[in-house]
Amino acid sequence: MIKTLVKPVPSQLSSFLSDHKVYARTYALLVALYGFSFLPFLRVAQISESLLVLLFLGLLALGNRHSPIRQVLVRDPVFRIMLLFTVFLAGARAWYALSLPVDLEPNTRDMRYYLKPFMVIILATGLALQPINRAWQLLLIGWAGLLVYLGLNFDAHEWQRALAGRRVDFGIHNAQHTGLFFGSSLLALICFAPRFLMRARSPVGFALLALPLLASITLAFEGTLAAQTRAVWLGLVASIVILVILLASQVRKRHWNPKVLLGSAVGLVIVLTAIFVALHSLKTVEHRVNASEINLEDFLAPPSEHGNPKTSSGVRLYSWRVALGWISERPLAGWGAGTVDDKIDQSNFFDRWFKGFGHLHNSYFETLYAHGLIGTGLLGALIVWIGIATWRCFRTGNMPLDVFVFAFSYFGFWLVINMFESYIIYSTGQYMNALIVGFIYTFYLSSRVTEKAHEH
């Protein structure tokens, strides 16, 4: 019998997965590539995402069943909820084929968008395989990717318009998505400024760290202001309120060392400086806020063929009111992802200009329409669990205070902005959710892996 010179693929994968160092380093490299390249090199990010999925599935299917990471993953609530949601999508797709009108057909690609929360636990797994003090590198890598993107696509005229109070998007899909990137970055920079500055060992070192930090915060603030996205501004207000409440609740419970006090003081100066700059940009803010002209009558009144809102707020309120009627027709499993565009196009309630939007500008209505109460309930359970896991992780001492504060501040920010844009169906929102929530969930997942390892 001739001996096989090349091992079968499953055997090669098992050998690769059993070498913890090689597997962990490969996983970490792909996580870094995904985090860095989304904006400047999208194709690299897409390839990295596919390879991350393969590594994750390989660990579950072929990894050592007694390894702590695998034992934790198969029992993890995020993983199990997403598995249930996948089963729901498969069953719902069969139901849609039997019950939907022939001119409405769910889009497989759009249905896949709703599976993107899997990336939270996929990224968290890669980070949990590393020492926990390296988790922050993912956020720095993401920020570096944004900076490289801005450098590669630098347009002096666009920055001049931004500084002059004009609305710009820097080529990131549209201004709402630009606001998402800069607003998220601003929140992270503010929350982790004390940690960054505490690395200084001398006054000179402190100054050398403070300068790039202040430059980064200034850039993030200017980008947030230039995007002129009111939902992002409102989300940041909500997040800052949550941040202050959480910090205030912890003041009496902790003994603060001088470095923490110094870092917090500098962070406070940064926030006050940002407020000062904002006050000097009131014309821009005032112009955008006054442009809203929210009229609740458009939302409360029944849809009409004569309805023709022309403001961005009117578009949202009116489309949500129409969507409520559609949701009530199929409340349990919805109409399927990818059909809302056709539904809007077929409706007599919208004119040609209105039909150009093709979505509902609200992740909650978008999900209720597409997947009904069952699918929305599963995704809601996912959000609730991540919040519970974050709280438990902090209470047991496995999550630092600044990560805990950032986590709930970002949750507030994310929940608010998704009320005014369907970030859940866009790659920008999916990426940002995976990057930041993956970072946050790493602390819980890593603590569970450590506990499991100690049991053995």
Tab-separated table of C-alpha atoms in Angstrom:
chain	number	residue	atom	x	y	z
A	1	MET	CA	0.000	0.000	0.000
A	2	ILE	CA	1.360	3.430	-0.955
A	3	LYS	CA	1.573	5.750	2.052
A	4	THR	CA	-0.166	9.087	1.717
A	5	LEU	CA	2.397	11.884	1.640
A	6	VAL	CA	-0.083	14.648	2.445
A	7	LYS	CA	-2.350	14.530	5.485
A	8	PRO	CA	-6.104	14.827	4.881
A	9	VAL	CA	-7.446	18.352	5.391
A	10	PRO	CA	-9.344	17.505	8.641
A	11	SER	CA	-6.150	16.042	10.069
A	12	GLN	CA	-4.177	19.159	9.112
A	13	LEU	CA	-6.803	21.377	10.714
A	14	SER	CA	-6.805	19.296	13.898
A	15	SER	CA	-3.016	19.549	14.067
A	16	PHE	CA	-3.185	23.318	13.538
A	17	LEU	CA	-5.908	23.761	16.159
A	18	SER	CA	-3.999	21.665	18.691
A	19	ASP	CA	-0.976	23.998	18.512
A	20	HIS	CA	-2.342	26.669	20.822
A	21	LYS	CA	0.387	29.264	20.208
A	22	VAL	CA	0.204	29.111	16.402
A	23	TYR	CA	-3.593	29.088	16.423
A	24	ALA	CA	-3.829	31.999	18.893
A	25	ARG	CA	-1.297	34.095	16.973
A	26	THR	CA	-3.015	33.448	13.645
A	27	TYR	CA	-6.381	34.331	15.171
A	28	ALA	CA	-4.949	37.518	16.717
A	29	LEU	CA	-3.389	38.560	13.394
A	30	LEU	CA	-6.718	38.156	11.587
A	31	VAL	CA	-8.558	40.095	14.300
A	32	ALA	CA	-6.028	42.915	13.908
A	33	LEU	CA	-6.359	42.882	10.107
A	34	TYR	CA	-10.142	42.999	10.367
A	35	GLY	CA	-10.054	45.849	12.891
A	36	PHE	CA	-7.551	47.920	10.931
A	37	SER	CA	-8.496	47.448	7.297
A	38	PHE	CA	-12.273	47.944	7.192
A	39	LEU	CA	-12.096	51.564	6.049
A	40	PRO	CA	-8.760	51.827	4.196
A	41	PHE	CA	-8.679	48.316	2.666
A	42	LEU	CA	-12.202	46.871	2.708
A	43	ARG	CA	-11.348	43.776	0.672
A	44	VAL	CA	-8.683	42.788	3.223
A	45	ALA	CA	-11.259	43.154	6.009
A	46	GLN	CA	-13.727	40.956	4.124
A	47	ILE	CA	-11.144	38.220	3.601
A	48	SER	CA	-10.074	38.471	7.248
A	49	GLU	CA	-13.699	38.171	8.369
A	50	SER	CA	-14.204	35.000	6.305
A	51	LEU	CA	-11.014	33.447	7.690
A	52	LEU	CA	-12.034	34.367	11.247
A	53	VAL	CA	-15.346	32.589	10.760
A	54	LEU	CA	-13.488	29.496	9.514
A	55	LEU	CA	-11.102	29.540	12.477
A	56	PHE	CA	-14.000	29.903	14.901
A	57	LEU	CA	-15.980	27.063	13.318
A	58	GLY	CA	-12.846	24.931	13.166
A	59	LEU	CA	-12.321	25.390	16.884
A	60	LEU	CA	-15.893	24.296	17.594
A	61	ALA	CA	-15.922	21.344	15.190
A	62	LEU	CA	-12.363	20.015	15.412
A	63	GLY	CA	-10.846	21.586	18.503
A	64	ASN	CA	-9.991	19.679	21.657
A	65	ARG	CA	-13.288	19.043	23.425
A	66	HIS	CA	-11.608	19.393	26.791
A	67	SER	CA	-9.980	22.758	26.082
A	68	PRO	CA	-11.339	25.543	28.339
A	69	ILE	CA	-12.042	27.940	25.438
A	70	ARG	CA	-14.126	25.404	23.532
A	71	GLN	CA	-16.059	24.323	26.632
A	72	VAL	CA	-16.893	27.941	27.393
A	73	LEU	CA	-17.899	28.768	23.807
A	74	VAL	CA	-20.392	25.932	23.340
A	75	ARG	CA	-22.200	27.028	26.519
A	76	ASP	CA	-21.909	30.757	25.982
A	77	PRO	CA	-25.286	32.572	25.869
A	78	VAL	CA	-24.240	34.820	22.947
A	79	PHE	CA	-23.324	31.760	20.888
A	80	ARG	CA	-26.491	29.891	21.830
A	81	ILE	CA	-28.805	32.843	21.201
A	82	MET	CA	-27.263	33.381	17.774
A	83	LEU	CA	-27.655	29.664	17.015
A	84	LEU	CA	-31.345	29.932	17.914
A	85	PHE	CA	-31.629	32.998	15.700
A	86	THR	CA	-30.008	31.078	12.822
A	87	VAL	CA	-32.534	28.275	13.239
A	88	PHE	CA	-35.304	30.879	13.301
A	89	LEU	CA	-34.048	32.406	10.035
A	90	ALA	CA	-34.004	29.002	8.347
A	91	GLY	CA	-37.542	28.201	9.488
A	92	ALA	CA	-38.795	31.692	8.671
A	93	ARG	CA	-37.348	31.467	5.162
A	94	ALA	CA	-39.441	28.353	4.535
A	95	TRP	CA	-42.499	30.125	5.956
A	96	TYR	CA	-41.936	33.150	3.726
A	97	ALA	CA	-41.828	30.911	0.654
A	98	LEU	CA	-45.292	29.601	1.555
A	99	SER	CA	-46.979	32.769	2.764
A	100	LEU	CA	-45.521	35.866	1.087
A	101	PRO	CA	-46.942	37.380	-2.104
A	102	VAL	CA	-45.049	36.349	-5.224
A	103	ASP	CA	-43.740	39.884	-5.754
A	104	LEU	CA	-42.013	39.900	-2.363
A	105	GLU	CA	-38.983	37.666	-1.941
A	106	PRO	CA	-36.562	37.881	1.008
A	107	ASN	CA	-32.964	38.542	0.051
A	108	THR	CA	-30.422	35.971	1.277
A	109	ARG	CA	-27.695	38.608	1.463
A	110	ASP	CA	-29.874	40.870	3.610
A	111	MET	CA	-30.767	37.945	5.867
A	112	ARG	CA	-27.029	37.349	6.371
A	113	TYR	CA	-26.667	40.886	7.681
A	114	TYR	CA	-28.663	39.899	10.741
A	115	LEU	CA	-26.140	37.149	11.511
A	116	LYS	CA	-23.325	39.684	11.881
A	117	PRO	CA	-23.673	39.774	15.711
A	118	PHE	CA	-21.837	36.434	15.525
A	119	MET	CA	-18.743	38.589	14.931
A	120	VAL	CA	-18.983	39.828	18.524
A	121	ILE	CA	-18.133	36.431	19.965
A	122	ILE	CA	-15.771	35.593	17.092
A	123	LEU	CA	-13.638	38.670	17.807
A	124	ALA	CA	-13.962	38.182	21.565
A	125	THR	CA	-12.661	34.629	21.166
A	126	GLY	CA	-9.557	35.864	19.360
A	127	LEU	CA	-8.912	38.441	22.085
A	128	ALA	CA	-9.620	35.944	24.886
A	129	LEU	CA	-6.825	33.734	23.536
A	130	GLN	CA	-4.391	36.580	24.313
A	131	PRO	CA	-3.373	38.143	27.650
A	132	ILE	CA	-6.258	40.386	28.682
A	133	ASN	CA	-4.063	43.494	28.850
A	134	ARG	CA	-3.747	43.337	25.050
A	135	ALA	CA	-7.481	43.744	24.439
A	136	TRP	CA	-7.142	47.548	24.198
A	137	GLN	CA	-4.939	47.097	21.153
A	138	LEU	CA	-8.033	46.300	19.081
A	139	LEU	CA	-9.515	49.756	19.703
A	140	LEU	CA	-6.174	51.415	18.930
A	141	ILE	CA	-5.903	49.380	15.736
A	142	GLY	CA	-9.415	50.448	14.715
A	143	TRP	CA	-8.535	54.107	15.351
A	144	ALA	CA	-5.319	53.687	13.355
A	145	GLY	CA	-7.364	52.301	10.466
A	146	LEU	CA	-9.581	55.386	10.495
A	147	LEU	CA	-6.529	57.666	10.511
A	148	VAL	CA	-4.930	55.810	7.599
A	149	TYR	CA	-8.204	56.021	5.682
A	150	LEU	CA	-8.382	59.775	6.237
A	151	GLY	CA	-4.769	60.120	5.148
A	152	LEU	CA	-5.215	58.065	1.977
A	153	ASN	CA	-8.378	59.982	1.076
A	154	PHE	CA	-7.270	63.412	2.212
A	155	ASP	CA	-9.137	66.235	0.499
A	156	ALA	CA	-8.133	69.723	1.629
A	157	HIS	CA	-11.320	71.251	0.214
A	158	GLU	CA	-13.484	68.846	2.193
A	159	TRP	CA	-11.699	69.727	5.433
A	160	GLN	CA	-12.051	73.422	4.599
A	161	ARG	CA	-15.804	72.926	4.189
A	162	ALA	CA	-15.921	71.064	7.490
A	163	LEU	CA	-14.093	73.837	9.326
A	164	ALA	CA	-16.425	76.369	7.694
A	165	GLY	CA	-19.452	74.629	9.214
A	166	ARG	CA	-20.538	72.669	6.128
A	167	ARG	CA	-21.719	69.074	6.374
A	168	VAL	CA	-19.217	66.513	5.031
A	169	ASP	CA	-18.888	62.736	5.164
A	170	PHE	CA	-15.227	62.164	4.155
A	171	GLY	CA	-16.437	59.434	1.791
A	172	ILE	CA	-17.678	57.104	4.571
A	173	HIS	CA	-20.988	56.043	2.956
A	174	ASN	CA	-22.857	59.160	4.144
A	175	ALA	CA	-22.691	61.643	6.990
A	176	GLN	CA	-24.722	59.478	9.383
A	177	HIS	CA	-22.119	56.737	9.133
A	178	THR	CA	-19.278	59.238	9.397
A	179	GLY	CA	-20.877	60.443	12.627
A	180	LEU	CA	-20.998	56.848	13.880
A	181	PHE	CA	-17.246	56.378	13.401
A	182	PHE	CA	-16.139	59.706	14.836
A	183	GLY	CA	-18.704	59.697	17.657
A	184	SER	CA	-17.714	56.188	18.782
A	185	SER	CA	-14.034	57.146	18.610
A	186	LEU	CA	-14.623	60.311	20.627
A	187	LEU	CA	-16.405	58.373	23.366
A	188	ALA	CA	-13.641	55.759	23.553
A	189	LEU	CA	-10.889	58.388	23.633
A	190	ILE	CA	-12.587	60.264	26.486
A	191	CYS	CA	-13.220	57.102	28.527
A	192	PHE	CA	-9.711	55.705	28.147
A	193	ALA	CA	-7.758	58.983	28.311
A	194	PRO	CA	-6.873	58.490	32.025
A	195	ARG	CA	-5.596	54.947	31.359
A	196	PHE	CA	-3.467	56.190	28.477
A	197	LEU	CA	-1.982	59.068	30.486
A	198	MET	CA	-1.258	56.866	33.508
A	199	ARG	CA	1.421	55.106	31.463
A	200	ALA	CA	3.630	58.173	31.818
A	201	ARG	CA	6.662	57.797	34.105
A	202	SER	CA	7.739	61.448	34.101
A	203	PRO	CA	6.400	64.933	33.321
A	204	VAL	CA	8.064	64.782	29.911
A	205	GLY	CA	6.518	61.389	29.236
A	206	PHE	CA	3.153	62.734	30.329
A	207	ALA	CA	3.425	65.621	27.851
A	208	LEU	CA	4.479	63.265	25.049
A	209	LEU	CA	1.420	61.107	25.689
A	210	ALA	CA	-0.962	64.028	26.199
A	211	LEU	CA	-0.165	65.701	22.867
A	212	PRO	CA	-1.226	62.843	20.542
A	213	LEU	CA	-4.199	62.164	22.812
A	214	LEU	CA	-5.397	65.774	22.584
A	215	ALA	CA	-4.812	65.753	18.817
A	216	SER	CA	-6.868	62.550	18.479
A	217	ILE	CA	-9.719	63.887	20.598
A	218	THR	CA	-9.722	67.163	18.647
A	219	LEU	CA	-9.896	65.243	15.356
A	220	ALA	CA	-12.676	62.962	16.621
A	221	PHE	CA	-14.627	65.948	17.939
A	222	GLU	CA	-14.246	67.894	14.694
A	223	GLY	CA	-15.279	64.842	12.662
A	224	THR	CA	-18.353	64.358	14.854
A	225	LEU	CA	-19.273	68.009	14.456
A	226	ALA	CA	-18.606	68.027	10.690
A	227	ALA	CA	-20.891	65.025	10.106
A	228	GLN	CA	-23.757	67.084	11.573
A	229	THR	CA	-25.705	63.961	12.533
A	230	ARG	CA	-28.215	64.933	15.210
A	231	ALA	CA	-28.786	61.319	16.264
A	232	VAL	CA	-25.064	60.949	17.000
A	233	TRP	CA	-25.055	64.191	19.002
A	234	LEU	CA	-28.068	62.992	20.972
A	235	GLY	CA	-26.412	59.607	21.486
A	236	LEU	CA	-23.270	61.267	22.812
A	237	VAL	CA	-25.312	63.385	25.230
A	238	ALA	CA	-26.980	60.208	26.519
A	239	SER	CA	-23.621	58.434	26.805
A	240	ILE	CA	-22.003	61.314	28.718
A	241	VAL	CA	-24.936	61.369	31.150
A	242	ILE	CA	-24.513	57.618	31.720
A	243	LEU	CA	-20.740	58.082	32.083
A	244	VAL	CA	-21.138	60.762	34.770
A	245	ILE	CA	-23.748	58.745	36.694
A	246	LEU	CA	-21.607	55.594	36.702
A	247	LEU	CA	-18.470	57.450	37.761
A	248	ALA	CA	-20.341	59.290	40.509
A	249	SER	CA	-21.727	55.998	41.825
A	250	GLN	CA	-18.196	54.602	42.155
A	251	VAL	CA	-16.452	57.601	43.743
A	252	ARG	CA	-17.194	56.631	47.343
A	253	LYS	CA	-16.508	52.953	46.778
A	254	ARG	CA	-12.895	53.298	45.639
A	255	HIS	CA	-9.593	54.572	46.904
A	256	TRP	CA	-8.106	56.691	44.126
A	257	ASN	CA	-4.344	56.817	43.688
A	258	PRO	CA	-2.671	60.040	42.495
A	259	LYS	CA	-2.278	58.813	38.900
A	260	VAL	CA	-5.962	57.988	38.603
A	261	LEU	CA	-6.862	61.420	40.003
A	262	LEU	CA	-4.479	63.133	37.588
A	263	GLY	CA	-5.772	61.154	34.632
A	264	SER	CA	-9.376	61.836	35.582
A	265	ALA	CA	-8.641	65.541	35.975
A	266	VAL	CA	-7.097	65.683	32.516
A	267	GLY	CA	-10.080	63.766	31.150
A	268	LEU	CA	-12.390	66.341	32.736
A	269	VAL	CA	-10.375	69.175	31.180
A	270	ILE	CA	-10.711	67.459	27.809
A	271	VAL	CA	-14.489	67.186	28.167
A	272	LEU	CA	-14.790	70.827	29.276
A	273	THR	CA	-12.603	71.910	26.359
A	274	ALA	CA	-14.829	69.974	23.972
A	275	ILE	CA	-17.894	71.699	25.442
A	276	PHE	CA	-16.177	75.073	25.061
A	277	VAL	CA	-15.407	74.343	21.412
A	278	ALA	CA	-18.988	73.180	20.894
A	279	LEU	CA	-20.337	76.430	22.295
A	280	HIS	CA	-18.268	78.286	19.739
A	281	SER	CA	-19.790	76.103	17.042
A	282	LEU	CA	-23.361	76.801	18.078
A	283	LYS	CA	-24.298	78.121	14.651
A	284	THR	CA	-23.639	74.708	13.126
A	285	VAL	CA	-25.441	72.887	15.923
A	286	GLU	CA	-28.346	75.323	15.969
A	287	HIS	CA	-28.792	75.069	12.216
A	288	ARG	CA	-29.028	71.272	12.315
A	289	VAL	CA	-31.314	71.164	15.352
A	290	ASN	CA	-33.695	73.763	13.926
A	291	ALA	CA	-33.848	71.813	10.673
A	292	SER	CA	-35.560	68.903	12.392
A	293	GLU	CA	-39.061	70.383	12.645
A	294	ILE	CA	-40.440	67.250	14.305
A	295	ASN	CA	-44.190	67.041	13.954
A	296	LEU	CA	-45.740	64.234	15.989
A	297	GLU	CA	-48.967	64.610	14.055
A	298	ASP	CA	-47.220	62.965	11.101
A	299	PHE	CA	-46.592	59.937	13.293
A	300	LEU	CA	-49.940	59.749	15.069
A	301	ALA	CA	-52.142	60.378	12.028
A	302	PRO	CA	-53.086	57.454	9.728
A	303	PRO	CA	-50.958	57.240	6.560
A	304	SER	CA	-52.357	59.115	3.596
A	305	GLU	CA	-51.740	59.041	-0.134
A	306	HIS	CA	-51.242	62.783	0.193
A	307	GLY	CA	-48.479	62.363	2.770
A	308	ASN	CA	-45.291	63.858	1.411
A	309	PRO	CA	-42.831	64.819	4.166
A	310	LYS	CA	-39.699	66.598	2.964
A	311	THR	CA	-37.591	66.929	6.109
A	312	SER	CA	-35.363	64.117	7.403
A	313	SER	CA	-37.376	63.943	10.627
A	314	GLY	CA	-40.634	63.905	8.660
A	315	VAL	CA	-39.331	61.047	6.510
A	316	ARG	CA	-38.577	59.017	9.594
A	317	LEU	CA	-41.813	59.678	11.463
A	318	TYR	CA	-43.973	59.052	8.425
A	319	SER	CA	-42.192	55.845	7.357
A	320	TRP	CA	-42.359	54.491	10.932
A	321	ARG	CA	-46.097	55.139	11.011
A	322	VAL	CA	-46.561	53.241	7.753
A	323	ALA	CA	-44.257	50.448	8.962
A	324	LEU	CA	-46.424	49.951	12.062
A	325	GLY	CA	-49.253	48.905	9.773
A	326	TRP	CA	-47.058	46.426	7.929
A	327	ILE	CA	-45.700	44.986	11.177
A	328	SER	CA	-49.221	44.481	12.528
A	329	GLU	CA	-50.104	42.392	9.449
A	330	ARG	CA	-47.327	39.837	10.142
A	331	PRO	CA	-46.355	40.349	13.798
A	332	LEU	CA	-44.663	37.029	14.626
A	333	ALA	CA	-42.123	36.291	11.880
A	334	GLY	CA	-42.308	39.467	9.807
A	335	TRP	CA	-41.917	39.910	6.062
A	336	GLY	CA	-38.321	38.810	5.678
A	337	ALA	CA	-35.107	40.781	5.274
A	338	GLY	CA	-34.713	42.608	1.989
A	339	THR	CA	-38.406	43.044	1.212
A	340	VAL	CA	-38.927	46.474	2.767
A	341	ASP	CA	-37.477	48.187	-0.314
A	342	ASP	CA	-40.095	46.489	-2.526
A	343	LYS	CA	-42.802	47.201	0.034
A	344	ILE	CA	-41.966	50.921	0.034
A	345	ASP	CA	-41.771	50.951	-3.757
A	346	GLN	CA	-45.231	49.353	-4.077
A	347	SER	CA	-46.857	51.629	-1.495
A	348	ASN	CA	-49.123	54.506	-2.517
A	349	PHE	CA	-48.133	56.379	0.651
A	350	PHE	CA	-44.760	57.492	-0.738
A	351	ASP	CA	-43.730	59.587	-3.713
A	352	ARG	CA	-40.747	58.874	-5.987
A	353	TRP	CA	-38.375	61.011	-3.899
A	354	PHE	CA	-39.395	59.215	-0.724
A	355	LYS	CA	-39.031	55.770	-2.322
A	356	GLY	CA	-35.377	56.471	-3.036
A	357	PHE	CA	-34.489	55.766	0.597
A	358	GLY	CA	-35.474	52.091	0.547
A	359	HIS	CA	-35.270	51.504	4.303
A	360	LEU	CA	-36.912	52.638	7.533
A	361	HIS	CA	-34.122	54.693	9.187
A	362	ASN	CA	-34.602	52.765	12.434
A	363	SER	CA	-32.969	49.433	13.361
A	364	TYR	CA	-35.843	48.497	15.679
A	365	PHE	CA	-38.585	49.012	13.092
A	366	GLU	CA	-36.325	47.410	10.487
A	367	THR	CA	-35.940	44.268	12.614
A	368	LEU	CA	-39.607	44.100	13.616
A	369	TYR	CA	-40.635	44.421	9.980
A	370	ALA	CA	-38.141	41.808	8.767
A	371	HIS	CA	-38.323	39.228	11.570
A	372	GLY	CA	-41.361	40.030	13.678
A	373	LEU	CA	-41.598	39.666	17.427
A	374	ILE	CA	-39.822	36.300	17.482
A	375	GLY	CA	-36.675	37.373	15.675
A	376	THR	CA	-36.595	40.772	17.385
A	377	GLY	CA	-37.072	39.084	20.750
A	378	LEU	CA	-34.032	36.880	20.147
A	379	LEU	CA	-31.839	39.822	19.159
A	380	GLY	CA	-33.206	41.777	22.125
A	381	ALA	CA	-32.272	38.886	24.416
A	382	LEU	CA	-28.750	39.093	23.007
A	383	ILE	CA	-28.483	42.782	23.941
A	384	VAL	CA	-29.882	42.164	27.424
A	385	TRP	CA	-27.485	39.281	28.055
A	386	ILE	CA	-24.421	41.281	27.003
A	387	GLY	CA	-25.494	44.001	29.436
A	388	ILE	CA	-25.923	41.429	32.239
A	389	ALA	CA	-22.567	39.806	31.432
A	390	THR	CA	-20.850	43.202	31.527
A	391	TRP	CA	-22.380	44.019	34.904
A	392	ARG	CA	-21.461	40.598	36.365
A	393	CYS	CA	-17.939	40.808	35.031
A	394	PHE	CA	-17.419	44.188	36.663
A	395	ARG	CA	-18.972	43.085	39.960
A	396	THR	CA	-16.616	40.093	40.178
A	397	GLY	CA	-13.578	42.296	39.549
A	398	ASN	CA	-12.813	40.903	36.098
A	399	MET	CA	-13.505	44.166	34.263
A	400	PRO	CA	-11.745	47.494	34.956
A	401	LEU	CA	-13.849	50.507	35.897
A	402	ASP	CA	-13.079	52.449	32.723
A	403	VAL	CA	-14.132	49.510	30.529
A	404	PHE	CA	-17.354	49.148	32.520
A	405	VAL	CA	-18.116	52.876	32.194
A	406	PHE	CA	-17.259	52.844	28.495
A	407	ALA	CA	-19.386	49.739	27.929
A	408	PHE	CA	-22.619	51.173	29.299
A	409	SER	CA	-21.920	54.613	27.855
A	410	TYR	CA	-21.488	53.022	24.441
A	411	PHE	CA	-24.614	50.881	24.901
A	412	GLY	CA	-26.569	54.089	25.512
A	413	PHE	CA	-24.985	55.719	22.467
A	414	TRP	CA	-25.674	52.693	20.248
A	415	LEU	CA	-29.283	52.265	21.362
A	416	VAL	CA	-30.049	55.953	20.732
A	417	ILE	CA	-28.491	56.296	17.285
A	418	ASN	CA	-30.200	53.144	16.038
A	419	MET	CA	-33.519	54.858	16.656
A	420	PHE	CA	-32.771	57.177	13.725
A	421	GLU	CA	-30.785	55.050	11.262
A	422	SER	CA	-30.834	51.367	10.266
A	423	TYR	CA	-27.189	50.756	11.183
A	424	ILE	CA	-27.980	47.070	11.670
A	425	ILE	CA	-28.275	46.515	7.906
A	426	TYR	CA	-25.107	48.417	6.961
A	427	SER	CA	-21.570	47.051	7.046
A	428	THR	CA	-20.390	50.175	8.886
A	429	GLY	CA	-22.753	49.539	11.793
A	430	GLN	CA	-21.986	45.814	11.788
A	431	TYR	CA	-18.246	46.486	11.893
A	432	MET	CA	-18.472	49.046	14.692
A	433	ASN	CA	-20.760	46.791	16.731
A	434	ALA	CA	-18.400	43.821	16.308
A	435	LEU	CA	-15.290	45.829	17.129
A	436	ILE	CA	-16.506	47.582	20.271
A	437	VAL	CA	-18.914	45.019	21.720
A	438	GLY	CA	-16.385	42.273	20.878
A	439	PHE	CA	-13.799	44.200	22.907
A	440	ILE	CA	-16.230	44.592	25.818
A	441	TYR	CA	-17.376	40.954	25.788
A	442	THR	CA	-13.759	39.760	25.794
A	443	PHE	CA	-13.491	40.516	29.511
A	444	TYR	CA	-16.441	38.280	30.349
A	445	LEU	CA	-15.340	35.512	27.990
A	446	SER	CA	-11.740	35.633	29.218
A	447	SER	CA	-12.861	35.388	32.853
A	448	ARG	CA	-14.996	32.339	32.049
A	449	VAL	CA	-12.070	30.665	30.253
A	450	THR	CA	-9.812	31.326	33.241
A	451	GLU	CA	-12.384	29.847	35.627
A	452	LYS	CA	-12.774	26.775	33.435
A	453	ALA	CA	-8.995	26.313	33.244
A	454	HIS	CA	-8.739	26.425	37.049
A	455	GLU	CA	-11.414	23.730	37.330
A	456	HIS	CA	-9.067	21.389	35.498
